[in-house]
Amino acid sequence: MNVREMRNEVLANRVVKNLESRNMEAYFVKTKEEALKKALELIPEGSSISWGGTVSAKEIGLLDAVHEGNYEVYDREEAQTPELKNEIAHKALDCDFFIGSTNALAENGVMVNIDGNANRVAAFAFGPKNVLLIVGMNKVVKSEEDAMSRARNEAAPINAQRFGLDTPCSKNGMCYDCKSPDCICCQILITRYSRAAKRIKVILVDENLGF
């Protein structure tokens, strides 16, 4: 184990305890492969599953795995029309498991997420029976203020560029608190506690995942 891995393990164990203190379920694993195994252990066969935009879950192979497994999958990317895409997005709010990540996670267990259409943060806040988040250690920051800064000045600009949006952040790499029609920061969700015990499940991974 190198010094970076030693530091991440100590930090991750503290974050896991802080997430658990907030009525969430949390785990720490070393690799993408371990993360995929743990995620599939948490999702019973036959479950209905959906997601918003989640690069982290894709990077560990989870989206492919649920498509190939014995699950009822609601995938907006398979929709042939905007109307069907919207219908699937609404079905996702009543599924057994909603898969995602977080834009930033403070050491104290508070998460910050930013959304344009808000389907992702809506599902995180209410609806699906379970929310399963795959979070690389690159998204862990010191404080809630740092989490907000990371979400707005790192995750949002990268995602705006990824989607080809015409926003100041996509051109300049940082948040300008804009009111652009393409604004990706329309809704900001701060998650500090899960009223439903263990509804939110977090798998921390000692890898760089997502943005």
CSV table of C-alpha atoms in Angstrom, one decimal:
chain,number,residue,atom,x,y,z
A,1,MET,CA,0.0,0.0,0.0
A,2,ASN,CA,1.5,3.4,-1.1
A,3,VAL,CA,1.1,6.5,0.9
A,4,ARG,CA,-1.7,7.8,-1.2
A,5,GLU,CA,-3.7,4.6,-0.6
A,6,MET,CA,-2.9,4.8,3.1
A,7,ARG,CA,-4.2,8.4,3.3
A,8,ASN,CA,-7.3,7.6,1.3
A,9,GLU,CA,-8.2,4.6,3.5
A,10,VAL,CA,-7.9,6.6,6.7
A,11,LEU,CA,-10.0,9.4,5.2
A,12,ALA,CA,-12.6,7.1,3.6
A,13,ASN,CA,-13.2,5.2,6.9
A,14,ARG,CA,-13.9,8.6,8.6
A,15,VAL,CA,-16.3,9.6,5.8
A,16,VAL,CA,-18.1,6.2,6.0
A,17,LYS,CA,-18.7,6.8,9.7
A,18,ASN,CA,-19.9,10.3,9.0
A,19,LEU,CA,-22.3,9.1,6.3
A,20,GLU,CA,-23.6,6.4,8.7
A,21,SER,CA,-24.2,9.1,11.3
A,22,ARG,CA,-26.5,10.8,8.8
A,23,ASN,CA,-28.7,7.7,8.5
A,24,MET,CA,-27.1,6.5,5.3
A,25,GLU,CA,-25.4,3.2,4.4
A,26,ALA,CA,-21.8,3.4,3.3
A,27,TYR,CA,-18.9,1.2,2.2
A,28,PHE,CA,-15.3,1.7,1.1
A,29,VAL,CA,-13.7,-0.4,-1.6
A,30,LYS,CA,-10.3,-0.3,-3.3
A,31,THR,CA,-11.1,-0.9,-7.0
A,32,LYS,CA,-13.8,-0.5,-9.7
A,33,GLU,CA,-14.2,-4.3,-9.7
A,34,GLU,CA,-14.9,-4.4,-5.9
A,35,ALA,CA,-17.3,-1.5,-6.3
A,36,LEU,CA,-19.3,-3.3,-9.0
A,37,LYS,CA,-19.4,-6.5,-6.9
A,38,LYS,CA,-20.7,-4.5,-3.8
A,39,ALA,CA,-23.3,-2.6,-5.9
A,40,LEU,CA,-24.7,-5.8,-7.3
A,41,GLU,CA,-24.8,-7.4,-3.8
A,42,LEU,CA,-27.0,-4.4,-2.8
A,43,ILE,CA,-29.5,-4.7,-5.6
A,44,PRO,CA,-31.8,-7.7,-5.5
A,45,GLU,CA,-32.6,-9.4,-8.7
A,46,GLY,CA,-35.9,-8.3,-10.2
A,47,SER,CA,-35.5,-4.8,-8.9
A,48,SER,CA,-36.6,-1.9,-11.1
A,49,ILE,CA,-33.5,0.4,-11.8
A,50,SER,CA,-32.9,3.7,-13.4
A,51,TRP,CA,-30.4,6.6,-13.4
A,52,GLY,CA,-29.7,10.1,-14.5
A,53,GLY,CA,-26.4,11.1,-16.0
A,54,THR,CA,-23.8,9.1,-14.1
A,55,VAL,CA,-20.3,8.6,-15.5
A,56,SER,CA,-19.0,7.0,-12.3
A,57,ALA,CA,-21.5,4.1,-12.4
A,58,LYS,CA,-20.7,3.6,-16.1
A,59,GLU,CA,-17.0,3.5,-15.4
A,60,ILE,CA,-17.3,0.7,-12.9
A,61,GLY,CA,-19.4,-1.3,-15.4
A,62,LEU,CA,-22.6,-1.1,-13.3
A,63,LEU,CA,-24.9,0.2,-16.1
A,64,ASP,CA,-23.8,-2.6,-18.4
A,65,ALA,CA,-24.2,-5.2,-15.6
A,66,VAL,CA,-27.8,-4.2,-14.8
A,67,HIS,CA,-28.7,-4.2,-18.6
A,68,GLU,CA,-27.3,-7.7,-18.8
A,69,GLY,CA,-28.9,-8.9,-15.5
A,70,ASN,CA,-32.3,-9.9,-14.3
A,71,TYR,CA,-33.6,-6.4,-13.6
A,72,GLU,CA,-36.3,-4.1,-14.9
A,73,VAL,CA,-34.3,-1.2,-16.4
A,74,TYR,CA,-35.6,2.2,-17.2
A,75,ASP,CA,-32.9,3.8,-19.5
A,76,ARG,CA,-33.7,7.2,-21.0
A,77,GLU,CA,-31.0,6.7,-23.6
A,78,GLU,CA,-33.1,3.9,-25.2
A,79,ALA,CA,-36.0,6.2,-25.8
A,80,GLN,CA,-36.9,6.8,-29.4
A,81,THR,CA,-38.8,10.0,-28.9
A,82,PRO,CA,-38.7,13.0,-26.5
A,83,GLU,CA,-42.1,12.0,-25.1
A,84,LEU,CA,-40.8,8.5,-24.3
A,85,LYS,CA,-37.7,9.9,-22.7
A,86,ASN,CA,-39.8,12.1,-20.5
A,87,GLU,CA,-42.0,9.1,-19.6
A,88,ILE,CA,-39.0,7.0,-18.5
A,89,ALA,CA,-37.6,9.9,-16.5
A,90,HIS,CA,-40.9,10.0,-14.5
A,91,LYS,CA,-40.9,6.2,-14.1
A,92,ALA,CA,-37.5,6.5,-12.6
A,93,LEU,CA,-39.0,8.4,-9.7
A,94,ASP,CA,-40.8,5.3,-8.5
A,95,CYS,CA,-38.2,2.7,-9.1
A,96,ASP,CA,-36.6,0.4,-6.5
A,97,PHE,CA,-33.0,1.7,-7.1
A,98,PHE,CA,-31.9,4.9,-8.6
A,99,ILE,CA,-28.2,4.8,-9.5
A,100,GLY,CA,-25.9,7.9,-9.5
A,101,SER,CA,-22.9,9.6,-8.0
A,102,THR,CA,-22.4,13.0,-6.3
A,103,ASN,CA,-20.8,16.1,-7.6
A,104,ALA,CA,-19.0,16.6,-4.2
A,105,LEU,CA,-18.8,14.9,-0.8
A,106,ALA,CA,-17.6,16.7,2.2
A,107,GLU,CA,-15.6,14.8,4.9
A,108,ASN,CA,-18.5,15.3,7.3
A,109,GLY,CA,-20.8,13.3,5.0
A,110,VAL,CA,-22.8,16.2,3.4
A,111,MET,CA,-23.2,15.9,-0.4
A,112,VAL,CA,-23.8,18.7,-2.9
A,113,ASN,CA,-25.3,18.0,-6.3
A,114,ILE,CA,-26.1,20.4,-9.2
A,115,ASP,CA,-28.6,19.7,-12.0
A,116,GLY,CA,-30.0,21.3,-15.1
A,117,ASN,CA,-33.2,19.4,-15.7
A,118,ALA,CA,-33.4,18.3,-12.0
A,119,ASN,CA,-34.5,14.7,-12.7
A,120,ARG,CA,-31.4,13.5,-10.9
A,121,VAL,CA,-31.6,15.7,-7.8
A,122,ALA,CA,-35.3,15.1,-7.6
A,123,ALA,CA,-34.7,11.3,-7.4
A,124,PHE,CA,-32.0,11.8,-4.9
A,125,ALA,CA,-34.3,13.8,-2.6
A,126,PHE,CA,-37.6,11.8,-3.0
A,127,GLY,CA,-39.2,9.0,-4.9
A,128,PRO,CA,-37.1,5.9,-5.5
A,129,LYS,CA,-37.0,3.4,-2.7
A,130,ASN,CA,-33.2,3.3,-2.7
A,131,VAL,CA,-30.5,5.7,-4.0
A,132,LEU,CA,-27.2,4.0,-4.8
A,133,LEU,CA,-24.2,6.3,-5.3
A,134,ILE,CA,-20.8,5.3,-6.7
A,135,VAL,CA,-18.3,7.9,-5.5
A,136,GLY,CA,-14.6,8.1,-6.3
A,137,MET,CA,-12.3,9.5,-3.7
A,138,ASN,CA,-11.5,12.4,-6.1
A,139,LYS,CA,-14.9,13.9,-5.1
A,140,VAL,CA,-14.2,14.0,-1.4
A,141,VAL,CA,-13.3,17.5,-0.1
A,142,LYS,CA,-12.7,19.0,3.3
A,143,SER,CA,-15.8,21.1,4.0
A,144,GLU,CA,-19.3,21.8,2.8
A,145,GLU,CA,-18.1,25.1,1.4
A,146,ASP,CA,-15.4,23.1,-0.6
A,147,ALA,CA,-18.1,20.7,-1.8
A,148,MET,CA,-20.2,23.6,-3.1
A,149,SER,CA,-17.1,25.1,-4.8
A,150,ARG,CA,-16.2,21.7,-6.4
A,151,ALA,CA,-19.7,21.2,-7.7
A,152,ARG,CA,-20.0,24.6,-9.2
A,153,ASN,CA,-16.4,25.2,-10.4
A,154,GLU,CA,-15.2,21.7,-11.4
A,155,ALA,CA,-18.1,19.3,-12.0
A,156,ALA,CA,-20.5,21.8,-13.6
A,157,PRO,CA,-18.1,23.3,-16.2
A,158,ILE,CA,-16.8,19.8,-17.2
A,159,ASN,CA,-20.4,18.6,-17.6
A,160,ALA,CA,-21.3,21.7,-19.6
A,161,GLN,CA,-18.4,21.0,-21.9
A,162,ARG,CA,-19.3,17.3,-22.1
A,163,PHE,CA,-22.9,18.2,-23.2
A,164,GLY,CA,-21.8,20.9,-25.6
A,165,LEU,CA,-23.7,23.6,-23.7
A,166,ASP,CA,-23.3,27.3,-24.4
A,167,THR,CA,-22.5,28.6,-21.0
A,168,PRO,CA,-19.8,30.9,-19.5
A,169,CYS,CA,-18.4,28.0,-17.5
A,170,SER,CA,-18.0,25.8,-20.6
A,171,LYS,CA,-15.8,28.5,-22.2
A,172,ASN,CA,-13.9,29.7,-19.1
A,173,GLY,CA,-13.8,26.6,-16.8
A,174,MET,CA,-15.5,28.1,-13.7
A,175,CYS,CA,-18.9,29.2,-12.5
A,176,TYR,CA,-20.1,32.7,-13.4
A,177,ASP,CA,-23.5,32.3,-11.6
A,178,CYS,CA,-25.0,32.7,-15.0
A,179,LYS,CA,-28.6,32.8,-16.2
A,180,SER,CA,-27.9,31.3,-19.5
A,181,PRO,CA,-30.7,29.3,-21.3
A,182,ASP,CA,-28.2,26.3,-21.2
A,183,CYS,CA,-27.5,26.8,-17.5
A,184,ILE,CA,-26.6,23.5,-15.9
A,185,CYS,CA,-26.8,24.8,-12.3
A,186,CYS,CA,-30.6,25.3,-12.2
A,187,GLN,CA,-31.1,23.2,-9.1
A,188,ILE,CA,-28.6,22.7,-6.2
A,189,LEU,CA,-29.3,19.9,-3.7
A,190,ILE,CA,-27.6,19.7,-0.3
A,191,THR,CA,-28.1,16.3,1.3
A,192,ARG,CA,-27.2,16.3,5.0
A,193,TYR,CA,-29.4,13.5,6.3
A,194,SER,CA,-31.6,10.6,5.1
A,195,ARG,CA,-34.9,10.5,7.0
A,196,ALA,CA,-35.5,7.0,5.6
A,197,ALA,CA,-32.8,4.8,7.2
A,198,LYS,CA,-30.3,3.5,4.7
A,199,ARG,CA,-32.3,4.7,1.7
A,200,ILE,CA,-29.2,6.4,0.5
A,201,LYS,CA,-26.3,3.9,0.0
A,202,VAL,CA,-22.8,5.2,-0.8
A,203,ILE,CA,-19.9,3.1,-2.2
A,204,LEU,CA,-16.7,5.1,-1.8
A,205,VAL,CA,-14.1,3.8,-4.3
A,206,ASP,CA,-10.3,4.5,-4.1
A,207,GLU,CA,-10.2,5.5,-7.7
A,208,ASN,CA,-10.8,8.7,-9.7
A,209,LEU,CA,-14.3,8.3,-11.1
A,210,GLY,CA,-16.5,10.8,-13.0
A,211,PHE,CA,-16.1,14.5,-12.7
